[in-house]
mmCIF file of C-alpha atoms in Angstrom:
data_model
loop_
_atom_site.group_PDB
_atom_site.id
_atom_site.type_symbol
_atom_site.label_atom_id
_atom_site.label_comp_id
_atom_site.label_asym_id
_atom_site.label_seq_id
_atom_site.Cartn_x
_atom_site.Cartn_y
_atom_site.Cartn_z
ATOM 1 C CA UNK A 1 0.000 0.000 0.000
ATOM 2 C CA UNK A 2 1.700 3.277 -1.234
ATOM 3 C CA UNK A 3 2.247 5.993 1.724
ATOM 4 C CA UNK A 4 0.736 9.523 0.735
ATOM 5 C CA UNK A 5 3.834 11.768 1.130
ATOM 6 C CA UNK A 6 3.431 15.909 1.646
ATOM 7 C CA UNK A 7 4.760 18.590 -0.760
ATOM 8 C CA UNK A 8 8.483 19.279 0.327
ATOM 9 C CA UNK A 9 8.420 22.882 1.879
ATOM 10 C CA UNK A 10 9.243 26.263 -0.301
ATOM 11 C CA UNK A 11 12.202 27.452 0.288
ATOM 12 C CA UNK A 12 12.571 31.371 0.468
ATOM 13 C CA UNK A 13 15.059 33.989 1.222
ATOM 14 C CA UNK A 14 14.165 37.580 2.598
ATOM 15 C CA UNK A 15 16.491 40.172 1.887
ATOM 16 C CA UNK A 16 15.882 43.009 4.852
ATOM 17 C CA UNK A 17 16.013 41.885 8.614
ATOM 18 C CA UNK A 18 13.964 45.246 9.659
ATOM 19 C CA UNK A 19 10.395 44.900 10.749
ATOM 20 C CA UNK A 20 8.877 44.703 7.779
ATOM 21 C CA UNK A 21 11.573 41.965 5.988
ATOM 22 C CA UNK A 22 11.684 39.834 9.448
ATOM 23 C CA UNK A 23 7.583 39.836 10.035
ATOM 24 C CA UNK A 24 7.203 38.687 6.413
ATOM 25 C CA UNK A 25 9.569 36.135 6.620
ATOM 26 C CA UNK A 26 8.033 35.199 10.130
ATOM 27 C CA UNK A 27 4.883 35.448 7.858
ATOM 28 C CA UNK A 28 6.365 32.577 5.462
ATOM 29 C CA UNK A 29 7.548 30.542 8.247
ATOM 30 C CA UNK A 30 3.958 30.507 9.918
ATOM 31 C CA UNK A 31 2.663 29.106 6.380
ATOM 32 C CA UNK A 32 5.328 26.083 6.357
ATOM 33 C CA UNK A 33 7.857 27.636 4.391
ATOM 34 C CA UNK A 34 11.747 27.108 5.166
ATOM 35 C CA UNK A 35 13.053 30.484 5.723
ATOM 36 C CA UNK A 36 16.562 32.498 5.606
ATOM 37 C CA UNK A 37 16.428 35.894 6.493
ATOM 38 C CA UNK A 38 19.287 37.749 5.201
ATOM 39 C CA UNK A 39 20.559 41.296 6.603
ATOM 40 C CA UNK A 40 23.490 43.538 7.147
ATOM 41 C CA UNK A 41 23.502 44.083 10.745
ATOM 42 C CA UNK A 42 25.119 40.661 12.428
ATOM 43 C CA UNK A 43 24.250 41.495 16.087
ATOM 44 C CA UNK A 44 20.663 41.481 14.739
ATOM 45 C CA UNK A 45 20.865 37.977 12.945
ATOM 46 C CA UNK A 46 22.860 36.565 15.753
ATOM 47 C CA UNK A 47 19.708 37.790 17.871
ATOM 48 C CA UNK A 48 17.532 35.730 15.962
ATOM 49 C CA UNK A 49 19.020 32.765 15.848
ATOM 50 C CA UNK A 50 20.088 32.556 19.343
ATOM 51 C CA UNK A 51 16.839 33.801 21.376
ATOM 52 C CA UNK A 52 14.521 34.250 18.231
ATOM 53 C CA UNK A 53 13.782 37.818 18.547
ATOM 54 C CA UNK A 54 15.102 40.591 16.650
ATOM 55 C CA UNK A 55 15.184 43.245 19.643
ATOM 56 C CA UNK A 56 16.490 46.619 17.371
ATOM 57 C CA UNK A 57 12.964 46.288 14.868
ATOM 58 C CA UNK A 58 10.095 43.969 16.541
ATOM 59 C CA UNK A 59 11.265 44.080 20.495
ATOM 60 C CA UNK A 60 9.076 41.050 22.162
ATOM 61 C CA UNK A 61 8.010 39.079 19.077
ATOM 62 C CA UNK A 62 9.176 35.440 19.627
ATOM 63 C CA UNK A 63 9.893 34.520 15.790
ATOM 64 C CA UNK A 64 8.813 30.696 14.641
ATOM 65 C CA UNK A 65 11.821 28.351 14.437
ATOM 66 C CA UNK A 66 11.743 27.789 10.872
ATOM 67 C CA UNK A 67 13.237 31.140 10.778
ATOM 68 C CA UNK A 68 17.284 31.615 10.814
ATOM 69 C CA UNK A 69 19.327 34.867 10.125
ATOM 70 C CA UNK A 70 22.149 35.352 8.308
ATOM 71 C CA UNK A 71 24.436 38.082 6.962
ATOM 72 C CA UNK A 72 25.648 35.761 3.744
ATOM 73 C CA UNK A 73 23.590 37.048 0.741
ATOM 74 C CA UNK A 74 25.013 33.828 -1.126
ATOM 75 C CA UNK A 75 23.787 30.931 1.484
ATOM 76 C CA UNK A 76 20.598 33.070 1.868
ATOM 77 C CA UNK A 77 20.151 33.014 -1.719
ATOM 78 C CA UNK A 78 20.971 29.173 -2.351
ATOM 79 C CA UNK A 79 18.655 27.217 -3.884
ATOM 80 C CA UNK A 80 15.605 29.605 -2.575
ATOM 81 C CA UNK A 81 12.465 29.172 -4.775
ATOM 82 C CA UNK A 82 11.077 32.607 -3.618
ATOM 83 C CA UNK A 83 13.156 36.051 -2.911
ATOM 84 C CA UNK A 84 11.465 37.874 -1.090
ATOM 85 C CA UNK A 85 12.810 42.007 -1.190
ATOM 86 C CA UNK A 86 12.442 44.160 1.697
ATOM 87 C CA UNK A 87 15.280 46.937 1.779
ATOM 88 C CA UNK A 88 14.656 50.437 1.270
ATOM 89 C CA UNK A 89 13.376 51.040 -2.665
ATOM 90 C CA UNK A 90 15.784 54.155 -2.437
ATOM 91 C CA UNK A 91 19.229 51.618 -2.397
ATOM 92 C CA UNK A 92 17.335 48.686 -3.923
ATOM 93 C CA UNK A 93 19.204 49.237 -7.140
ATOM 94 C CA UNK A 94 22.697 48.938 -5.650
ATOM 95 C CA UNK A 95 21.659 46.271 -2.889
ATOM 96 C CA UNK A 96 20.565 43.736 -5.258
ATOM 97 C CA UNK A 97 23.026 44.010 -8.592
ATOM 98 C CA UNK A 98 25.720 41.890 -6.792
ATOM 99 C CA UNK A 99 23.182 39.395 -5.560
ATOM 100 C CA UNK A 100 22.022 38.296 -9.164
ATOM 101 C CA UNK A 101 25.009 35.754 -9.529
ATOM 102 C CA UNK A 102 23.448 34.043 -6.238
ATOM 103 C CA UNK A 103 19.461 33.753 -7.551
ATOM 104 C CA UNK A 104 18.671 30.345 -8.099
ATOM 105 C CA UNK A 105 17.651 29.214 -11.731
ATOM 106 C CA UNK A 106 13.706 29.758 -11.906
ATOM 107 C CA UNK A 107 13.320 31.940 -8.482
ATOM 108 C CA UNK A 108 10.219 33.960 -8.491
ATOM 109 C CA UNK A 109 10.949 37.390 -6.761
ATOM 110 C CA UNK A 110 8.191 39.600 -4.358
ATOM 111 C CA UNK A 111 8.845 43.046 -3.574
ATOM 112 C CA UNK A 112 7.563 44.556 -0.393
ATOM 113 C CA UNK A 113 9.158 48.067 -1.244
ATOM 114 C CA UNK A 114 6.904 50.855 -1.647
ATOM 115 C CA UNK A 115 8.010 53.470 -3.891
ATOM 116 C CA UNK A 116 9.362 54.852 -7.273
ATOM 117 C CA UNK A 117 13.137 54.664 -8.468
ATOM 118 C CA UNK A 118 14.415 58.326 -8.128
ATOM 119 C CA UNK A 119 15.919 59.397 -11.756
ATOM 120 C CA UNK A 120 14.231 56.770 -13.435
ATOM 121 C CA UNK A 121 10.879 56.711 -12.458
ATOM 122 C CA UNK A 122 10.463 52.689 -12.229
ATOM 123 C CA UNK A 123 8.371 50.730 -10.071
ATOM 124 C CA UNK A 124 10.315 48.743 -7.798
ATOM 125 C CA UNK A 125 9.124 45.393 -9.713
ATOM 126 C CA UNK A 126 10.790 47.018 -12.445
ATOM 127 C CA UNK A 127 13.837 47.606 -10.799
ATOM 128 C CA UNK A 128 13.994 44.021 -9.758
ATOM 129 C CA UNK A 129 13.508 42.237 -12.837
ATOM 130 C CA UNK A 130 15.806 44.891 -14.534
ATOM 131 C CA UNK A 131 18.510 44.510 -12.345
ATOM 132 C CA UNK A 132 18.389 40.318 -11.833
ATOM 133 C CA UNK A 133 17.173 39.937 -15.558
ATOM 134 C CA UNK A 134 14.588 38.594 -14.482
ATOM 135 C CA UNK A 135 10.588 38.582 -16.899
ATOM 136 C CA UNK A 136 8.273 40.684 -15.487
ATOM 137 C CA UNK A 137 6.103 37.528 -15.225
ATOM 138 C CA UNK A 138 8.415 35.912 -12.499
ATOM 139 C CA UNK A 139 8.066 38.933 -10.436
ATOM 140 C CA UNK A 140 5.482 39.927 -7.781
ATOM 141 C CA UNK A 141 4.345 42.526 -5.357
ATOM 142 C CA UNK A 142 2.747 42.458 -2.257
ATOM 143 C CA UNK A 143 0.709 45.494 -0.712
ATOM 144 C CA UNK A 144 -1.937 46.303 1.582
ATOM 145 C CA UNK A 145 -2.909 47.525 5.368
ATOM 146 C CA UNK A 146 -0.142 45.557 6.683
ATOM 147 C CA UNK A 147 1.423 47.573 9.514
ATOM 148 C CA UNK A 148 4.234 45.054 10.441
ATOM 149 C CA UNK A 149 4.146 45.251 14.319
ATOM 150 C CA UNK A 150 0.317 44.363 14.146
ATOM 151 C CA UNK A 151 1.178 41.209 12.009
ATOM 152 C CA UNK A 152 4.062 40.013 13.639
ATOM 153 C CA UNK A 153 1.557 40.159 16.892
ATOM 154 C CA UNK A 154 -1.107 37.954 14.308
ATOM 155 C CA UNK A 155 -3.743 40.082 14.276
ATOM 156 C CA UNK A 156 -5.637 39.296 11.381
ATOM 157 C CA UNK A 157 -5.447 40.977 8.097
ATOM 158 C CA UNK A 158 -5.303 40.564 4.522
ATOM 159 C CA UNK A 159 -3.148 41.653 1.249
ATOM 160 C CA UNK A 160 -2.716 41.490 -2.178
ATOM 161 C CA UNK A 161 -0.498 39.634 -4.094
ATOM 162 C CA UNK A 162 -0.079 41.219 -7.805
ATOM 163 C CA UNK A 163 1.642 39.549 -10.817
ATOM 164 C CA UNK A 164 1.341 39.753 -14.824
ATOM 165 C CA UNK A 165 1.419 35.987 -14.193
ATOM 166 C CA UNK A 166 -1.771 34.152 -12.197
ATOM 167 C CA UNK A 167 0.219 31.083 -11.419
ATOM 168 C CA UNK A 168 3.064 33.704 -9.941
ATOM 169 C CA UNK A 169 0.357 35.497 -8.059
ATOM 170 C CA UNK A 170 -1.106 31.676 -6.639
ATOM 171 C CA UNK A 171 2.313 30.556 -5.498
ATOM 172 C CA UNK A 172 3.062 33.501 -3.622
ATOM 173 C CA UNK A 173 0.131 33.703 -2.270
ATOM 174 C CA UNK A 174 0.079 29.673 -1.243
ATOM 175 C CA UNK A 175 3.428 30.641 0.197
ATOM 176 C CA UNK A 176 2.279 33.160 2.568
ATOM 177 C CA UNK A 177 -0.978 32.086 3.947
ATOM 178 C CA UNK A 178 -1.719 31.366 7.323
ATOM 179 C CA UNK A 179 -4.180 31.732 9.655
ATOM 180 C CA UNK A 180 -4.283 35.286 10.471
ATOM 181 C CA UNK A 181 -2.702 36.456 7.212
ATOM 182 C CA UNK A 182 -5.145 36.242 4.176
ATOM 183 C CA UNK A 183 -3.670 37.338 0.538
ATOM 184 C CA UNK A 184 -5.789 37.987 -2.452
ATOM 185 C CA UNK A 185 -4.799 37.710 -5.831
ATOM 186 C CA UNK A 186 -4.578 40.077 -9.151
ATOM 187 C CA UNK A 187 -2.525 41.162 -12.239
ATOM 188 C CA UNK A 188 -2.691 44.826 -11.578
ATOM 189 C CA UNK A 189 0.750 45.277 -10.754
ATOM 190 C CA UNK A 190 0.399 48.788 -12.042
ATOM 191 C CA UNK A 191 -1.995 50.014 -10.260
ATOM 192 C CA UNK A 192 -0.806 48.020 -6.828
ATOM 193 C CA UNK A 193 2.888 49.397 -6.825
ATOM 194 C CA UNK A 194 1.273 52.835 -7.441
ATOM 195 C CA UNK A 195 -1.077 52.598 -3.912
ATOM 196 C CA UNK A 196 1.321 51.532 -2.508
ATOM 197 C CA UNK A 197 4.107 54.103 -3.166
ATOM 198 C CA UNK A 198 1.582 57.045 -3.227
ATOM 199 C CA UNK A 199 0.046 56.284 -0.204
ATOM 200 C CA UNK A 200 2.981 56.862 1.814
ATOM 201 C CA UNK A 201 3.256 60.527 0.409
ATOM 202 C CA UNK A 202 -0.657 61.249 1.377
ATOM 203 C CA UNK A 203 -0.028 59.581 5.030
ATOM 204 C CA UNK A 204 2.990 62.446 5.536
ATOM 205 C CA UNK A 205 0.192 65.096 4.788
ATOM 206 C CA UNK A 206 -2.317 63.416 7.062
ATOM 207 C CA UNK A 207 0.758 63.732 9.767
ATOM 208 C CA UNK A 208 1.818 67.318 8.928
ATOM 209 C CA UNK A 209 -1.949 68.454 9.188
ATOM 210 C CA UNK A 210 -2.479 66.303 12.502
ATOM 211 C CA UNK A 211 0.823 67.970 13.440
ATOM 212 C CA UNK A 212 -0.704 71.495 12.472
ATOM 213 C CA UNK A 213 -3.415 70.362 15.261
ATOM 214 C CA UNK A 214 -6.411 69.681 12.532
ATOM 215 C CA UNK A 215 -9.074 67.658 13.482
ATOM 216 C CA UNK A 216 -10.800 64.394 11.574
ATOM 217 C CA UNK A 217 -12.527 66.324 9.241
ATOM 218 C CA UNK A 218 -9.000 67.713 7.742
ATOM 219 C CA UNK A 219 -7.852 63.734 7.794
ATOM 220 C CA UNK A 220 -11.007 62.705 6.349
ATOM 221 C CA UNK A 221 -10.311 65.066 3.421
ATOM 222 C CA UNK A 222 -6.946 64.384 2.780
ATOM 223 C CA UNK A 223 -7.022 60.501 2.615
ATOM 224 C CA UNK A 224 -10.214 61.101 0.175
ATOM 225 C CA UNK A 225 -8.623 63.551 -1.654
ATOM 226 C CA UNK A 226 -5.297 61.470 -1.904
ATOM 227 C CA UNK A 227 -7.060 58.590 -3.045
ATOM 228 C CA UNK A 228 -8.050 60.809 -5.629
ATOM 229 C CA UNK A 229 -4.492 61.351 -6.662
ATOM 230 C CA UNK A 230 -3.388 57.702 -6.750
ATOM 231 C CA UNK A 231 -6.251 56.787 -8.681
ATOM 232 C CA UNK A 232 -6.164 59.587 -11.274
ATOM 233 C CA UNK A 233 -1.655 58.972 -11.995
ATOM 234 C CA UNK A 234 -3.111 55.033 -11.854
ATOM 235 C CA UNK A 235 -5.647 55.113 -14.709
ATOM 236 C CA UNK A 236 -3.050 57.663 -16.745
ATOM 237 C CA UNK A 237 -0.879 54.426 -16.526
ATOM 238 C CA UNK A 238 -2.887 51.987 -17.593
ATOM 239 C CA UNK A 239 -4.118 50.447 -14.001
ATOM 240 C CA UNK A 240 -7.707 49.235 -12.881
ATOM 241 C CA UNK A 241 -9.887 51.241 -11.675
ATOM 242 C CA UNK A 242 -10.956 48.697 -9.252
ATOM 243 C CA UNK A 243 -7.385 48.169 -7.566
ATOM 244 C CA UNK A 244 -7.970 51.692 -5.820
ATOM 245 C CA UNK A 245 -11.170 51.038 -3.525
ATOM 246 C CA UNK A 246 -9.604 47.337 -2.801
ATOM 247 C CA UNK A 247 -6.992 46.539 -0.024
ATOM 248 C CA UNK A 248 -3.880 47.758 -1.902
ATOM 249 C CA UNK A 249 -5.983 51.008 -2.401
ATOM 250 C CA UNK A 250 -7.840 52.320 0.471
ATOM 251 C CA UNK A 251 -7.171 49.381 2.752
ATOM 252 C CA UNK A 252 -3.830 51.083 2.724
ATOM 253 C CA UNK A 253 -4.179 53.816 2.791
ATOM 254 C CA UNK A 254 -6.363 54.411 5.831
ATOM 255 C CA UNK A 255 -4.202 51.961 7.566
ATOM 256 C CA UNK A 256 -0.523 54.265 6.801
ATOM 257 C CA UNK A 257 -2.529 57.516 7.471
ATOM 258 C CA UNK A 258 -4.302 56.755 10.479
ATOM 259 C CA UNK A 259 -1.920 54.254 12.545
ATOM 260 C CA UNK A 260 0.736 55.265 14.829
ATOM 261 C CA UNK A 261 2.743 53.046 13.828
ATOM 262 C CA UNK A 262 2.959 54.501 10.366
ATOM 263 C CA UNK A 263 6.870 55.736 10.185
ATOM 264 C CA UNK A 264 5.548 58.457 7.172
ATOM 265 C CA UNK A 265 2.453 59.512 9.275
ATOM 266 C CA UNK A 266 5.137 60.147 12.139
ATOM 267 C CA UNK A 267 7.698 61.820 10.465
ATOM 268 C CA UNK A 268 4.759 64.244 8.896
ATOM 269 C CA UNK A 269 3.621 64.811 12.635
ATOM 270 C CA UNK A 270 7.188 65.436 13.550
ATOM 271 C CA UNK A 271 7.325 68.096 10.405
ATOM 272 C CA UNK A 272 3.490 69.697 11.204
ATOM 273 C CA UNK A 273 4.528 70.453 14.795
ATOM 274 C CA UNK A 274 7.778 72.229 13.757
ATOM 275 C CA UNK A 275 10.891 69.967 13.592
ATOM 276 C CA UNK A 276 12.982 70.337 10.498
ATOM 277 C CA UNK A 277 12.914 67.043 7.767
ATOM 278 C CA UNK A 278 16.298 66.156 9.755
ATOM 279 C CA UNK A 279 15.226 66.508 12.946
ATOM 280 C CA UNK A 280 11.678 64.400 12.040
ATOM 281 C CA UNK A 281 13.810 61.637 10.231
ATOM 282 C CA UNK A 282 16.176 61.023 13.338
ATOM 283 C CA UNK A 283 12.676 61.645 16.090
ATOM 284 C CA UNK A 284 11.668 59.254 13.921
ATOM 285 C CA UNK A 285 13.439 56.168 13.311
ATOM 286 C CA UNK A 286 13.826 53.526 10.213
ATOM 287 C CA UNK A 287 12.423 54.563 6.937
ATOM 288 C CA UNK A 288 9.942 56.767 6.115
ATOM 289 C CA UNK A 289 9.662 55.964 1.912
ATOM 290 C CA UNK A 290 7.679 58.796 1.082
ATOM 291 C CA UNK A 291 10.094 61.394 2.032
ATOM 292 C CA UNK A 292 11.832 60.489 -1.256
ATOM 293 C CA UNK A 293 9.201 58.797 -2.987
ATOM 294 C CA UNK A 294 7.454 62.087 -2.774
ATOM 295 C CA UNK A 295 9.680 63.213 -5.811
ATOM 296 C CA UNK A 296 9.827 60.575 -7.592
ATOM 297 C CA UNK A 297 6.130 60.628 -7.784
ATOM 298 C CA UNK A 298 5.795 64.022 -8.944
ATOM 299 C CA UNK A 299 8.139 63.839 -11.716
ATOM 300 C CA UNK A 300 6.114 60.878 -12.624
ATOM 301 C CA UNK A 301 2.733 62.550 -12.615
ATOM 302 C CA UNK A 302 3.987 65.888 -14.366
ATOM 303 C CA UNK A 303 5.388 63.021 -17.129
ATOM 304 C CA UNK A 304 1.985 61.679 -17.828
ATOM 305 C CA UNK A 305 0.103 65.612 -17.469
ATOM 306 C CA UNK A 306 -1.705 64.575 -14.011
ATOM 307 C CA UNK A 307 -2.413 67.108 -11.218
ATOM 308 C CA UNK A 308 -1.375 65.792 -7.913
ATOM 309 C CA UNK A 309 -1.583 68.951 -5.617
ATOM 310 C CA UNK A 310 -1.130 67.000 -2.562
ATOM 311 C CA UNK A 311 1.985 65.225 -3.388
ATOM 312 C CA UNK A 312 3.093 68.494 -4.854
ATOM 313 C CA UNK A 313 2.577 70.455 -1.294
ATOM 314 C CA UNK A 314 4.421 67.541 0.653
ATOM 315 C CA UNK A 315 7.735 67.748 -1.673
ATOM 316 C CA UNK A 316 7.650 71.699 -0.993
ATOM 317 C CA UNK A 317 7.039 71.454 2.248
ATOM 318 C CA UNK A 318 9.577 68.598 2.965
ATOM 319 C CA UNK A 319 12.334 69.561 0.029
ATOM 320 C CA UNK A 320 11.617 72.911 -1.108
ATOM 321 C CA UNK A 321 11.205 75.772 2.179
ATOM 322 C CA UNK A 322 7.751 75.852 1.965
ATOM 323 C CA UNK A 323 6.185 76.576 5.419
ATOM 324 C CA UNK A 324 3.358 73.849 6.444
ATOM 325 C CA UNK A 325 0.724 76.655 6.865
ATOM 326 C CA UNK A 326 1.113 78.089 3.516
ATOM 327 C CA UNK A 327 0.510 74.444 1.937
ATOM 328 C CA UNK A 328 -2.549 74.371 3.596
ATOM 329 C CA UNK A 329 -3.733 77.563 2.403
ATOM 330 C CA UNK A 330 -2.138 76.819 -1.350
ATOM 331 C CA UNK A 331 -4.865 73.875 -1.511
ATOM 332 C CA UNK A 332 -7.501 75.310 0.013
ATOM 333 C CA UNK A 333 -7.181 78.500 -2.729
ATOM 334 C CA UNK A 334 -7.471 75.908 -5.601
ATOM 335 C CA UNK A 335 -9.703 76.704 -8.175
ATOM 336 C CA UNK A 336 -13.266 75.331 -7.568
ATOM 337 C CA UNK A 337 -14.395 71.605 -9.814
ATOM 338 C CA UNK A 338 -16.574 68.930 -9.343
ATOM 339 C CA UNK A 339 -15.556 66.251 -7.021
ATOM 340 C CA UNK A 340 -14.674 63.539 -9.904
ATOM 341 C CA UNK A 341 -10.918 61.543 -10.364
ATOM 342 C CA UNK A 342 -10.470 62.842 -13.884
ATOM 343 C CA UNK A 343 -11.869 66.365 -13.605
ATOM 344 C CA UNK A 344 -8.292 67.390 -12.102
ATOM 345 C CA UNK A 345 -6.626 66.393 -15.207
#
């Protein structure tokens, strides 16, 4: 009588042992995949591997044992079915083009970076399957309201997994399933890179106007407003119209512009009650993307002849002098139009 036998385990590496990198990977490890987190810092991957915490980034989260640390990109790398990229999108270039010798033949990579390549404009899947020569078809993205301290705690929540391929899409998504994280799939990796870059720009404005001491109504506006923005640059690029009221969309973007534990929505706090962008990134801590993703984005939008007055006031505000009051007043003085995404074009 023949024994049924189970599917070995995927084997992934996650390049980024900060809190978003090691709760994924603790993510992966929770849905039966083997799991090699890679990262610079060695006292934080000895951390891991001796007491299973990484203290620095997610201080009293016990990580699951099928989770070890290391600081070689090569035996991280070996043989790993699924590469998993959490760094900063800023440095993403220059991190990964010495790691393409070590990709296993047939990897599919996953970005979790949120933002658009300064200089060139490219979405970070771009940048990936540019720099390991990799088809855009082998390449996915995850995004939604996936604050990483509130995951690596399980609370439930759910995200999107995007690729041009559906089988990519189902065996990421397989790969990171568990009980208290739930991902959906789609091919809109347009319009899901784009939410998820953008929204980081509209939480800093949330934060500079909750800084500024303005009240719910003033959020309320902004986030709808914002949304507004990432929609309109999305459907100039060719994305779905549906992508922006899903979880990639306005799941995340309520969750980056409302949570604490938002780094943008902090810095912009930091900014709205006075400190300078150096002071806020240092009160701060880790990365807040949108502070240069805020550029990148408008050079993007003014490409493609969309009107993103938002985004515009946060890169004057945070890279250009302009006081935080006279933002508010610049968008409040805009010309009167209907309420509609493509009446601002």
């Amino acid at each position: 009588m023949s024994t049924a036998t189970s599917p070995s385990p995927v084997t992934a590496a996650v390049l980024g042992s900060g809190a978003w990198g090691t709760t994924f990977a603790a993510v992966l490890a929770d849905a039966g995949c083997e799991v090699r987190l890679w990262g610079r810092n060695a006292d934080v991957a000895a951390d891991i591997n001796a007491t299973r915490h990484n203290s620095p980034y997610l201080p009293g989260i016990e990580l699951p044992a099928r989770l070890t640390a290391t600081t070689d990109a090569a035996a991280a790398l070996a043989g790993a079915q699924l590469v998993v990229v959490a760094i900063p999108s800023q440095s993403a270039r220059a991190t990964l083009a010495p790691l393409r010798e070590h990709l296993a033949e047939g990897a599919v990579a996953v970005s979790l970076m949120k933002g658009v390549e300064l200089s060139t404009d490219r979405r970070m899947s771009e940048v990936v399957a540019e720099v390991w020569g990799l088809p855009l078809d082998k390449v996915a993205v995850v995004s939604g309201p996936n604050l990483a301290r509130e995951i690596a705690e399980h609370q439930p929540t759910a995200t999107v997994v995007s690729a041009t391929d559906p089988e990519t899409a189902r065996f990421v998504a397989a790969a990171c399933s568990s009980s208290y994280f739930r991902p959906y799939t789609n091919s809109d990796v347009v319009g899901v890179e784009l939410c998820g870059a953008v929204k980081n720009v509209i939480a800093l404005a949330v934060g500079i106007a909750q800084g500024r001491g303005f009240g719910y109504n003033t959020t309320a506006t902004v986030i709808t407003r914002g949304l507004v923005e990432i929609t309109r640059l999305g459907l100039a690029l060719g994305a779905d119209a549906e992508t922006f009221s899903g979880l990639a969309g306005m799941g995340d973007l309520v969750a980056t512009c409302t949570s604490p534990l938002s780094r943008n929505h902090t810095l912009g706090k930091h900014i709205g009650q006075g400190m300078s962008l150096d002071e806020a990134v240092a009160a701060t801590g880790g990365t807040a993307e949108g502070v240069k993703s805020c550029r990148s984005v408008l050079e993007l939008a003014q490409k493609v002849g969309v009107d993103m007055p938002i985004t515009a006031g946060v890169v004057a505000v945070l890279h250009e002098g302009m006081p935080v009051d006279d933002m508010a007043r610049g968008l409040l003085a805009r010309p009167q139009k209907s309420e509609g995404v493509t009446s601002g074009r």
